[in-house]
mmCIF file of C-alpha atoms (C1' of nucleotides) in Angstrom:
data_model
loop_
_atom_site.group_PDB
_atom_site.id
_atom_site.type_symbol
_atom_site.label_atom_id
_atom_site.label_comp_id
_atom_site.label_asym_id
_atom_site.label_seq_id
_atom_site.Cartn_x
_atom_site.Cartn_y
_atom_site.Cartn_z
ATOM 1 C CA MET A 1 3.108 83.688 11.251
ATOM 2 C CA ASN A 2 0.037 81.557 11.865
ATOM 3 C CA SER A 3 -0.115 79.935 15.305
ATOM 4 C CA GLU A 4 -2.115 77.075 13.814
ATOM 5 C CA PHE A 5 1.165 75.881 12.353
ATOM 6 C CA THR A 6 2.543 75.481 15.868
ATOM 7 C CA ILE A 7 -0.633 73.681 16.950
ATOM 8 C CA ALA A 8 -0.437 71.343 13.959
ATOM 9 C CA VAL A 9 3.193 70.473 14.662
ATOM 10 C CA HIS A 10 2.469 69.979 18.352
ATOM 11 C CA SER A 11 -0.486 67.697 17.683
ATOM 12 C CA LEU A 12 1.400 65.537 15.203
ATOM 13 C CA VAL A 13 4.523 65.307 17.346
ATOM 14 C CA PHE A 14 2.306 64.341 20.262
ATOM 15 C CA LEU A 15 0.635 61.599 18.227
ATOM 16 C CA ALA A 16 4.042 60.369 17.051
ATOM 17 C CA TYR A 17 5.159 60.241 20.669
ATOM 18 C CA LEU A 18 2.208 58.155 21.877
ATOM 19 C CA PRO A 19 2.629 54.367 21.603
ATOM 20 C CA GLU A 20 -0.707 53.956 19.801
ATOM 21 C CA HIS A 21 -0.165 57.120 17.690
ATOM 22 C CA MET A 22 -3.693 58.069 18.620
ATOM 23 C CA ALA A 23 -5.607 60.577 20.783
ATOM 24 C CA SER A 24 -8.899 62.455 20.970
ATOM 25 C CA SER A 25 -9.247 66.209 20.496
ATOM 26 C CA ASP A 26 -9.822 66.521 24.237
ATOM 27 C CA VAL A 27 -6.534 64.894 25.160
ATOM 28 C CA ILE A 28 -4.585 66.777 22.507
ATOM 29 C CA ALA A 29 -6.167 70.064 23.581
ATOM 30 C CA LYS A 30 -4.999 69.574 27.161
ATOM 31 C CA ASN A 31 -1.471 68.823 25.988
ATOM 32 C CA VAL A 32 -1.393 71.850 23.703
ATOM 33 C CA SER A 33 -3.162 74.044 26.255
ATOM 34 C CA THR A 34 -6.058 75.162 24.136
ATOM 35 C CA ASN A 35 -9.658 74.084 23.546
ATOM 36 C CA PRO A 36 -10.859 70.954 21.704
ATOM 37 C CA ALA A 37 -12.741 72.875 19.010
ATOM 38 C CA ARG A 38 -9.540 74.614 17.930
ATOM 39 C CA ILE A 39 -7.710 71.306 17.794
ATOM 40 C CA ARG A 40 -10.495 69.765 15.727
ATOM 41 C CA LYS A 41 -10.338 72.638 13.260
ATOM 42 C CA VAL A 42 -6.609 72.164 12.728
ATOM 43 C CA MET A 43 -6.846 68.378 12.668
ATOM 44 C CA SER A 44 -9.654 68.520 10.157
ATOM 45 C CA CYS A 45 -7.271 70.402 7.916
ATOM 46 C CA LEU A 46 -4.492 67.876 8.541
ATOM 47 C CA ARG A 47 -6.886 65.049 7.729
ATOM 48 C CA LYS A 48 -7.606 66.618 4.336
ATOM 49 C CA GLY A 49 -3.833 66.753 3.850
ATOM 50 C CA GLY A 50 -3.555 63.051 4.645
ATOM 51 C CA PHE A 51 -1.496 63.401 7.823
ATOM 52 C CA VAL A 52 -4.051 61.811 10.125
ATOM 53 C CA LYS A 53 -7.054 59.555 9.940
ATOM 54 C CA THR A 54 -10.189 60.173 11.921
ATOM 55 C CA LYS A 55 -12.207 57.763 13.980
ATOM 56 C CA GLU A 56 -15.559 58.933 15.248
ATOM 57 C CA GLY A 57 -17.606 57.415 18.064
ATOM 58 C CA ILE A 58 -16.609 55.918 21.376
ATOM 59 C CA GLY A 59 -12.870 55.434 21.796
ATOM 60 C CA GLY A 60 -12.286 57.446 18.634
ATOM 61 C CA GLY A 61 -9.929 60.304 17.874
ATOM 62 C CA TYR A 62 -7.069 61.033 15.506
ATOM 63 C CA ILE A 63 -4.524 58.507 14.281
ATOM 64 C CA LEU A 64 -1.219 59.527 12.776
ATOM 65 C CA ASN A 65 -1.117 58.516 9.142
ATOM 66 C CA GLY A 66 2.482 58.318 7.995
ATOM 67 C CA ASP A 67 6.062 57.793 9.124
ATOM 68 C CA PRO A 68 7.312 60.475 11.556
ATOM 69 C CA GLN A 69 10.711 60.237 9.859
ATOM 70 C CA GLU A 70 9.176 61.258 6.551
ATOM 71 C CA ILE A 71 6.658 63.893 7.505
ATOM 72 C CA THR A 72 8.367 67.292 7.315
ATOM 73 C CA LEU A 73 7.351 70.605 8.788
ATOM 74 C CA ALA A 74 7.293 71.995 5.258
ATOM 75 C CA GLN A 75 4.419 69.720 4.323
ATOM 76 C CA ILE A 76 2.565 70.776 7.446
ATOM 77 C CA TYR A 77 3.265 74.442 6.800
ATOM 78 C CA ARG A 78 1.929 74.236 3.274
ATOM 79 C CA THR A 79 -1.203 72.543 4.544
ATOM 80 C CA VAL A 80 -2.198 74.825 7.407
ATOM 81 C CA ALA A 81 -0.300 78.090 7.142
ATOM 82 C CA CYS A 82 1.022 78.713 3.633
ATOM 83 C CA GLY A 83 1.719 82.393 2.928
ATOM 84 C CA THR A 84 1.412 83.598 6.499
ATOM 85 C CA ILE A 85 4.859 85.200 6.544
ATOM 86 C CA LYS A 86 3.440 88.212 4.733
ATOM 87 C CA PRO A 87 1.991 90.967 6.951
ATOM 88 C CA HIS A 88 -1.660 91.864 6.429
ATOM 89 C CA TRP A 89 -1.054 95.571 6.291
ATOM 90 C CA CYS A 90 -0.766 97.104 2.827
ATOM 91 C CA THR A 91 1.510 99.980 2.022
ATOM 92 C CA GLY A 92 0.914 102.833 -0.371
ATOM 93 C CA ASP A 93 -2.147 103.625 -2.441
ATOM 94 C CA PRO A 94 -2.802 102.210 -5.926
ATOM 95 C CA GLU A 95 -4.607 105.435 -6.889
ATOM 96 C CA GLN A 96 -1.632 107.750 -6.351
ATOM 97 C CA ASN A 97 0.395 108.969 -9.290
ATOM 98 C CA CYS A 98 3.735 108.284 -7.626
ATOM 99 C CA MET A 99 4.981 104.906 -8.794
ATOM 100 C CA ILE A 100 6.491 104.112 -5.414
ATOM 101 C CA SER A 101 3.182 104.540 -3.680
ATOM 102 C CA SER A 102 1.184 102.673 -6.289
ATOM 103 C CA ASN A 103 3.575 99.836 -7.098
ATOM 104 C CA LEU A 104 5.641 98.988 -4.068
ATOM 105 C CA GLN A 105 3.026 96.716 -2.516
ATOM 106 C CA SER A 106 3.118 94.272 -5.413
ATOM 107 C CA VAL A 107 6.914 94.177 -5.277
ATOM 108 C CA MET A 108 6.759 93.466 -1.537
ATOM 109 C CA ASP A 109 4.221 90.727 -2.237
ATOM 110 C CA ASP A 110 6.685 89.085 -4.609
ATOM 111 C CA ILE A 111 9.451 89.357 -2.032
ATOM 112 C CA PHE A 112 7.338 87.789 0.693
ATOM 113 C CA ASN A 113 6.104 85.047 -1.602
ATOM 114 C CA GLU A 114 9.650 84.100 -2.479
ATOM 115 C CA ALA A 115 10.602 84.259 1.179
ATOM 116 C CA ASP A 116 7.831 81.774 1.828
ATOM 117 C CA LEU A 117 9.497 79.333 -0.564
ATOM 118 C CA TYR A 118 12.840 79.709 1.205
ATOM 119 C CA PHE A 119 11.153 79.188 4.516
ATOM 120 C CA GLU A 120 9.594 75.989 3.202
ATOM 121 C CA GLN A 121 12.989 74.774 1.997
ATOM 122 C CA TYR A 122 14.306 75.223 5.495
ATOM 123 C CA LEU A 123 11.320 73.454 7.065
ATOM 124 C CA ASN A 124 11.698 70.630 4.592
ATOM 125 C CA ARG A 125 14.765 69.419 6.473
ATOM 126 C CA ILE A 126 12.878 69.118 9.764
ATOM 127 C CA THR A 127 10.880 65.945 10.344
ATOM 128 C CA LEU A 128 8.514 65.023 13.170
ATOM 129 C CA SER A 129 11.147 62.552 14.400
ATOM 130 C CA PHE A 130 13.740 65.306 14.497
ATOM 131 C CA VAL A 131 11.492 67.495 16.638
ATOM 132 C CA LEU A 132 10.771 64.552 18.921
ATOM 133 C CA GLU A 133 14.477 63.866 19.374
ATOM 134 C CA ARG A 134 15.156 67.492 20.196
ATOM 135 C CA ILE A 135 12.452 67.401 22.842
ATOM 136 C CA LYS A 136 13.978 64.293 24.401
ATOM 137 C CA GLN A 137 17.387 65.976 24.488
ATOM 138 C CA ASN A 138 15.976 69.042 26.234
ATOM 139 C CA LYS A 139 14.269 66.849 28.813
ATOM 140 C CA MET B 1 5.674 89.557 10.354
ATOM 141 C CA ASN B 2 5.972 93.138 11.489
ATOM 142 C CA SER B 3 4.383 95.677 9.169
ATOM 143 C CA GLU B 4 6.928 98.236 10.305
ATOM 144 C CA PHE B 5 9.416 96.403 8.139
ATOM 145 C CA THR B 6 7.275 97.198 5.096
ATOM 146 C CA ILE B 7 7.002 100.815 6.213
ATOM 147 C CA ALA B 8 10.767 101.062 6.690
ATOM 148 C CA VAL B 9 11.465 99.637 3.241
ATOM 149 C CA HIS B 10 8.868 101.898 1.667
ATOM 150 C CA SER B 11 10.255 105.004 3.332
ATOM 151 C CA LEU B 12 13.839 104.279 2.336
ATOM 152 C CA VAL B 13 12.968 103.326 -1.226
ATOM 153 C CA PHE B 14 10.956 106.517 -1.466
ATOM 154 C CA LEU B 15 13.915 108.586 -0.236
ATOM 155 C CA ALA B 16 16.206 106.785 -2.676
ATOM 156 C CA TYR B 17 13.774 107.618 -5.447
ATOM 157 C CA LEU B 18 13.637 111.340 -4.716
ATOM 158 C CA PRO B 19 16.322 113.507 -6.389
ATOM 159 C CA GLU B 20 17.290 115.131 -3.092
ATOM 160 C CA HIS B 21 16.991 111.856 -1.141
ATOM 161 C CA MET B 22 15.031 113.817 1.437
ATOM 162 C CA ALA B 23 11.470 114.225 2.718
ATOM 163 C CA SER B 24 9.508 115.124 5.847
ATOM 164 C CA SER B 25 7.437 112.646 7.850
ATOM 165 C CA ASP B 26 4.305 114.286 6.456
ATOM 166 C CA VAL B 27 5.258 113.687 2.847
ATOM 167 C CA ILE B 28 6.441 110.129 3.519
ATOM 168 C CA ALA B 29 3.248 109.379 5.457
ATOM 169 C CA LYS B 30 1.095 110.392 2.511
ATOM 170 C CA ASN B 31 3.111 108.202 0.176
ATOM 171 C CA VAL B 32 2.940 105.228 2.516
ATOM 172 C CA SER B 33 -0.699 105.886 3.415
ATOM 173 C CA THR B 34 -0.358 106.122 7.157
ATOM 174 C CA ASN B 35 0.078 108.856 9.755
ATOM 175 C CA PRO B 36 3.207 110.960 10.327
ATOM 176 C CA ALA B 37 3.696 109.798 13.934
ATOM 177 C CA ARG B 38 4.018 106.200 12.772
ATOM 178 C CA ILE B 39 6.538 107.196 10.143
ATOM 179 C CA ARG B 40 8.535 109.148 12.696
ATOM 180 C CA LYS B 41 8.607 106.158 15.010
ATOM 181 C CA VAL B 42 10.017 103.900 12.294
ATOM 182 C CA MET B 43 12.390 106.559 11.008
ATOM 183 C CA SER B 44 13.661 107.227 14.499
ATOM 184 C CA CYS B 45 14.614 103.573 14.620
ATOM 185 C CA LEU B 46 16.261 103.766 11.195
ATOM 186 C CA ARG B 47 18.202 106.815 12.294
ATOM 187 C CA LYS B 48 19.630 104.889 15.228
ATOM 188 C CA GLY B 49 20.610 102.220 12.718
ATOM 189 C CA GLY B 50 22.404 104.819 10.611
ATOM 190 C CA PHE B 51 20.189 104.566 7.526
ATOM 191 C CA VAL B 52 18.976 108.159 7.634
ATOM 192 C CA LYS B 53 19.967 111.477 9.083
ATOM 193 C CA THR B 54 17.507 113.833 10.659
ATOM 194 C CA LYS B 55 17.083 117.546 10.127
ATOM 195 C CA GLU B 56 14.736 119.364 12.449
ATOM 196 C CA GLY B 57 13.158 122.770 11.942
ATOM 197 C CA ILE B 58 11.831 124.482 8.850
ATOM 198 C CA GLY B 59 12.533 122.614 5.613
ATOM 199 C CA GLY B 60 13.770 119.667 7.639
ATOM 200 C CA GLY B 61 12.999 115.970 7.411
ATOM 201 C CA TYR B 62 14.860 112.724 6.778
ATOM 202 C CA ILE B 63 17.848 112.318 4.488
ATOM 203 C CA LEU B 64 18.973 108.954 3.177
ATOM 204 C CA ASN B 65 22.362 108.115 4.617
ATOM 205 C CA GLY B 66 24.038 105.524 2.417
ATOM 206 C CA ASP B 67 24.182 104.068 -1.064
ATOM 207 C CA PRO B 68 20.893 102.474 -2.226
ATOM 208 C CA GLN B 69 22.973 99.812 -3.976
ATOM 209 C CA GLU B 70 24.527 98.769 -0.698
ATOM 210 C CA ILE B 71 21.661 98.985 1.766
ATOM 211 C CA THR B 72 19.979 95.568 1.912
ATOM 212 C CA LEU B 73 16.580 94.595 3.242
ATOM 213 C CA ALA B 74 18.350 92.279 5.691
ATOM 214 C CA GLN B 75 19.948 95.245 7.434
ATOM 215 C CA ILE B 76 16.583 96.957 7.607
ATOM 216 C CA TYR B 77 14.887 93.822 8.885
ATOM 217 C CA ARG B 78 17.421 93.392 11.641
ATOM 218 C CA THR B 79 16.942 97.000 12.673
ATOM 219 C CA VAL B 80 13.170 97.260 12.831
ATOM 220 C CA ALA B 81 11.657 93.771 12.843
ATOM 221 C CA CYS B 82 14.143 91.129 13.945
ATOM 222 C CA GLY B 83 12.489 87.961 15.259
ATOM 223 C CA THR B 84 8.984 88.786 14.090
ATOM 224 C CA ILE B 85 8.576 85.553 12.126
ATOM 225 C CA LYS B 86 7.764 83.739 15.358
ATOM 226 C CA PRO B 87 4.080 83.723 16.387
ATOM 227 C CA HIS B 88 3.221 85.225 19.766
ATOM 228 C CA TRP B 89 1.083 82.319 20.869
ATOM 229 C CA CYS B 90 2.796 79.724 23.078
ATOM 230 C CA THR B 91 2.009 76.045 22.922
ATOM 231 C CA GLY B 92 1.916 73.567 25.796
ATOM 232 C CA ASP B 93 2.404 74.158 29.486
ATOM 233 C CA PRO B 94 5.804 74.111 31.238
ATOM 234 C CA GLU B 95 4.145 72.734 34.383
ATOM 235 C CA GLN B 96 2.855 69.544 32.812
ATOM 236 C CA ASN B 97 4.688 66.261 33.287
ATOM 237 C CA CYS B 98 4.471 65.273 29.636
ATOM 238 C CA MET B 99 7.712 66.290 27.961
ATOM 239 C CA ILE B 100 5.951 67.185 24.735
ATOM 240 C CA SER B 101 3.748 69.693 26.492
ATOM 241 C CA SER B 102 6.533 71.148 28.604
ATOM 242 C CA ASN B 103 9.379 71.203 26.090
ATOM 243 C CA LEU B 104 8.006 71.671 22.603
ATOM 244 C CA GLN B 105 7.780 75.449 22.857
ATOM 245 C CA SER B 106 11.526 75.863 23.317
ATOM 246 C CA VAL B 107 12.188 73.593 20.357
ATOM 247 C CA MET B 108 9.786 75.635 18.234
ATOM 248 C CA ASP B 109 11.566 78.785 19.407
ATOM 249 C CA ASP B 110 14.854 77.392 18.139
ATOM 250 C CA ILE B 111 13.264 76.482 14.831
ATOM 251 C CA PHE B 112 11.805 79.948 14.362
ATOM 252 C CA ASN B 113 15.040 81.637 15.382
ATOM 253 C CA GLU B 114 16.968 79.673 12.806
ATOM 254 C CA ALA B 115 14.277 80.415 10.238
ATOM 255 C CA ASP B 116 14.840 84.077 10.977
ATOM 256 C CA LEU B 117 18.493 83.697 10.011
ATOM 257 C CA TYR B 118 17.583 82.036 6.721
ATOM 258 C CA PHE B 119 15.091 84.776 6.055
ATOM 259 C CA GLU B 120 17.808 87.358 6.624
ATOM 260 C CA GLN B 121 20.123 85.541 4.235
ATOM 261 C CA TYR B 122 17.454 85.819 1.578
ATOM 262 C CA LEU B 123 16.838 89.496 2.297
ATOM 263 C CA ASN B 124 20.549 90.152 2.184
ATOM 264 C CA ARG B 125 20.479 89.796 -1.610
ATOM 265 C CA ILE B 126 17.840 92.490 -2.022
ATOM 266 C CA THR B 127 19.022 96.093 -2.101
ATOM 267 C CA LEU B 128 17.045 99.316 -2.154
ATOM 268 C CA SER B 129 18.167 99.804 -5.757
ATOM 269 C CA PHE B 130 16.854 96.371 -6.665
ATOM 270 C CA VAL B 131 13.436 97.189 -5.231
ATOM 271 C CA LEU B 132 13.440 100.525 -7.041
ATOM 272 C CA GLU B 133 14.234 98.821 -10.347
ATOM 273 C CA ARG B 134 11.450 96.316 -9.862
ATOM 274 C CA ILE B 135 9.010 99.142 -9.247
ATOM 275 C CA LYS B 136 10.081 100.870 -12.437
ATOM 276 C CA GLN B 137 9.610 97.645 -14.377
ATOM 277 C CA ASN B 138 6.086 97.199 -13.021
ATOM 278 C CA LYS B 139 5.219 100.757 -13.959
ATOM 279 C "C1'" DT C 1 14.149 137.067 19.769
ATOM 280 C "C1'" DG C 2 9.808 135.482 18.339
ATOM 281 C "C1'" DT C 3 7.416 132.493 15.168
ATOM 282 C "C1'" DA C 4 6.928 128.662 12.181
ATOM 283 C "C1'" DT C 5 8.142 123.996 11.162
ATOM 284 C "C1'" DC C 6 9.991 120.040 11.962
ATOM 285 C "C1'" DT C 7 11.307 115.573 14.924
ATOM 286 C "C1'" DG C 8 10.799 112.477 19.176
ATOM 287 C "C1'" DT C 9 7.853 110.320 22.031
ATOM 288 C "C1'" DA C 10 3.989 109.244 24.874
ATOM 289 C "C1'" DT C 11 -0.848 108.466 25.455
ATOM 290 C "C1'" DC C 12 -5.356 107.321 24.268
ATOM 291 C "C1'" DA C 13 -9.020 105.658 21.051
ATOM 292 C "C1'" DT C 14 -10.381 102.652 17.563
ATOM 293 C "C1'" DT C 15 -10.206 98.989 14.636
ATOM 294 C "C1'" DT C 16 -8.843 94.475 13.486
ATOM 295 C "C1'" DA C 17 -7.137 89.870 14.499
ATOM 296 C "C1'" DT C 18 -6.974 86.104 17.436
ATOM 297 C "C1'" DG C 19 -8.461 82.778 20.500
ATOM 298 C "C1'" DA C 20 -12.057 80.783 23.752
ATOM 299 C "C1'" DT C 21 -16.593 79.264 24.362
ATOM 300 C "C1'" DT C 22 -20.738 77.279 23.172
ATOM 301 C "C1'" DA C 23 -23.807 74.741 20.492
ATOM 302 C "C1'" DC C 24 -25.432 71.199 17.686
ATOM 303 C "C1'" DA C 25 -25.724 68.018 13.706
ATOM 304 C "C1'" DG C 26 -23.551 63.814 11.956
ATOM 305 C "C1'" DT C 27 -21.371 59.325 12.823
ATOM 306 C "C1'" DA C 28 -19.497 55.327 14.901
ATOM 307 C "C1'" DT C 29 -19.493 52.061 18.825
ATOM 308 C "C1'" DC C 30 -21.299 49.310 22.286
ATOM 309 C "C1'" DG D 1 -30.980 53.801 21.825
ATOM 310 C "C1'" DA D 2 -27.395 55.771 24.797
ATOM 311 C "C1'" DT D 3 -22.756 57.379 24.693
ATOM 312 C "C1'" DA D 4 -18.656 59.489 22.936
ATOM 313 C "C1'" DC D 5 -16.522 61.115 19.439
ATOM 314 C "C1'" DT D 6 -15.672 64.562 15.071
ATOM 315 C "C1'" DG D 7 -17.042 68.649 11.918
ATOM 316 C "C1'" DT D 8 -18.345 73.083 11.710
ATOM 317 C "C1'" DA D 9 -20.322 77.398 12.517
ATOM 318 C "C1'" DA D 10 -21.682 81.247 15.415
ATOM 319 C "C1'" DT D 11 -20.792 84.176 19.056
ATOM 320 C "C1'" DC D 12 -18.208 86.405 22.574
ATOM 321 C "C1'" DA D 13 -14.004 88.064 24.925
ATOM 322 C "C1'" DT D 14 -9.490 89.501 24.709
ATOM 323 C "C1'" DA D 15 -5.269 91.010 22.736
ATOM 324 C "C1'" DA D 16 -2.701 93.270 19.234
ATOM 325 C "C1'" DA D 17 -2.167 96.609 15.625
ATOM 326 C "C1'" DT D 18 -3.043 100.904 13.919
ATOM 327 C "C1'" DG D 19 -4.696 105.696 13.903
ATOM 328 C "C1'" DA D 20 -5.189 110.149 16.141
ATOM 329 C "C1'" DT D 21 -3.780 113.612 19.179
ATOM 330 C "C1'" DA D 22 -0.805 116.214 21.965
ATOM 331 C "C1'" DC D 23 3.221 118.484 23.355
ATOM 332 C "C1'" DA D 24 8.184 119.179 24.537
ATOM 333 C "C1'" DG D 25 12.566 119.994 22.211
ATOM 334 C "C1'" DA D 26 15.285 121.533 18.240
ATOM 335 C "C1'" DT D 27 16.235 124.291 14.229
ATOM 336 C "C1'" DA D 28 15.764 127.861 10.755
ATOM 337 C "C1'" DC D 29 14.741 132.277 9.479
ATOM 338 C "C1'" DA D 30 12.782 136.832 9.412
#
DNA sequence: TGTATCTGTATCATTTATGATTACAGTATC
DNA sequence: GATACTGTAATCATAAATGATACAGATACA
């Protein structure tokens, strides 16, 4: 699983939590405990997905674009980390005569792709607001 | 996701495919395209889970222990790769005052743990026989 | 009983993936 | 025009995954 998904969720939940729904990559990076360039990379992706708006220049940063009660983790997953359940390693060898060796990988691909859809269905029930509430409960 | 899960599935499907339901780590390794030591490590784990029996010495190897129609990928997943959906990277910093930074990780942990259960439910429908059939169809 | 062949497991080397750092152009604001 | 942001790429450092090797222990068989 892609850790950028976690960073994306963290950044958006953080923006939802802030009164102004806005922060710079520097501030977000400190909260997430990583560097600003990494945050900007993820946020740039989220901007293309319509989850935030960008404001350059002095006093700029990222502004949450949408209702935290409606943005689901599934949407975020699809945007920044779709298909990352599947391991990179490939099994077997397409050149071998044995059908197990030559064909199993594509069957596993299908299985992982379908698993991805189930995973998204699960994430679809979780909104930014829900995550925020859970955090407040844990407090 | 752990690639050992893929190796475990491959090895067991391969055993199910063979008339004698038996092969050495050398033969399995060639089919999977990896080295025998890696296969033995995974198989050792599967043996503890009761999926195979081991025969040492000349002409020895691994023997499938169970009905391919009843062994599901969920059982295999639980045995060799449980919890590997979660990324290793940790977000935030427990020492910070901000509750988002200090508490989000545990909420994400919960989310990933529950996702793992859903993933298992999905895998529970897939048997070794099912995978074998799909391979034959792709042939 | 000695030899060959296999598993079980640990260790080390190598490759690959991941994340941090740095740099700089582009853009808005004051 | 100076300042403070984003966007993006390049590079470096570190961590994780995988491959390779080695050897003790177990079994079969001549």
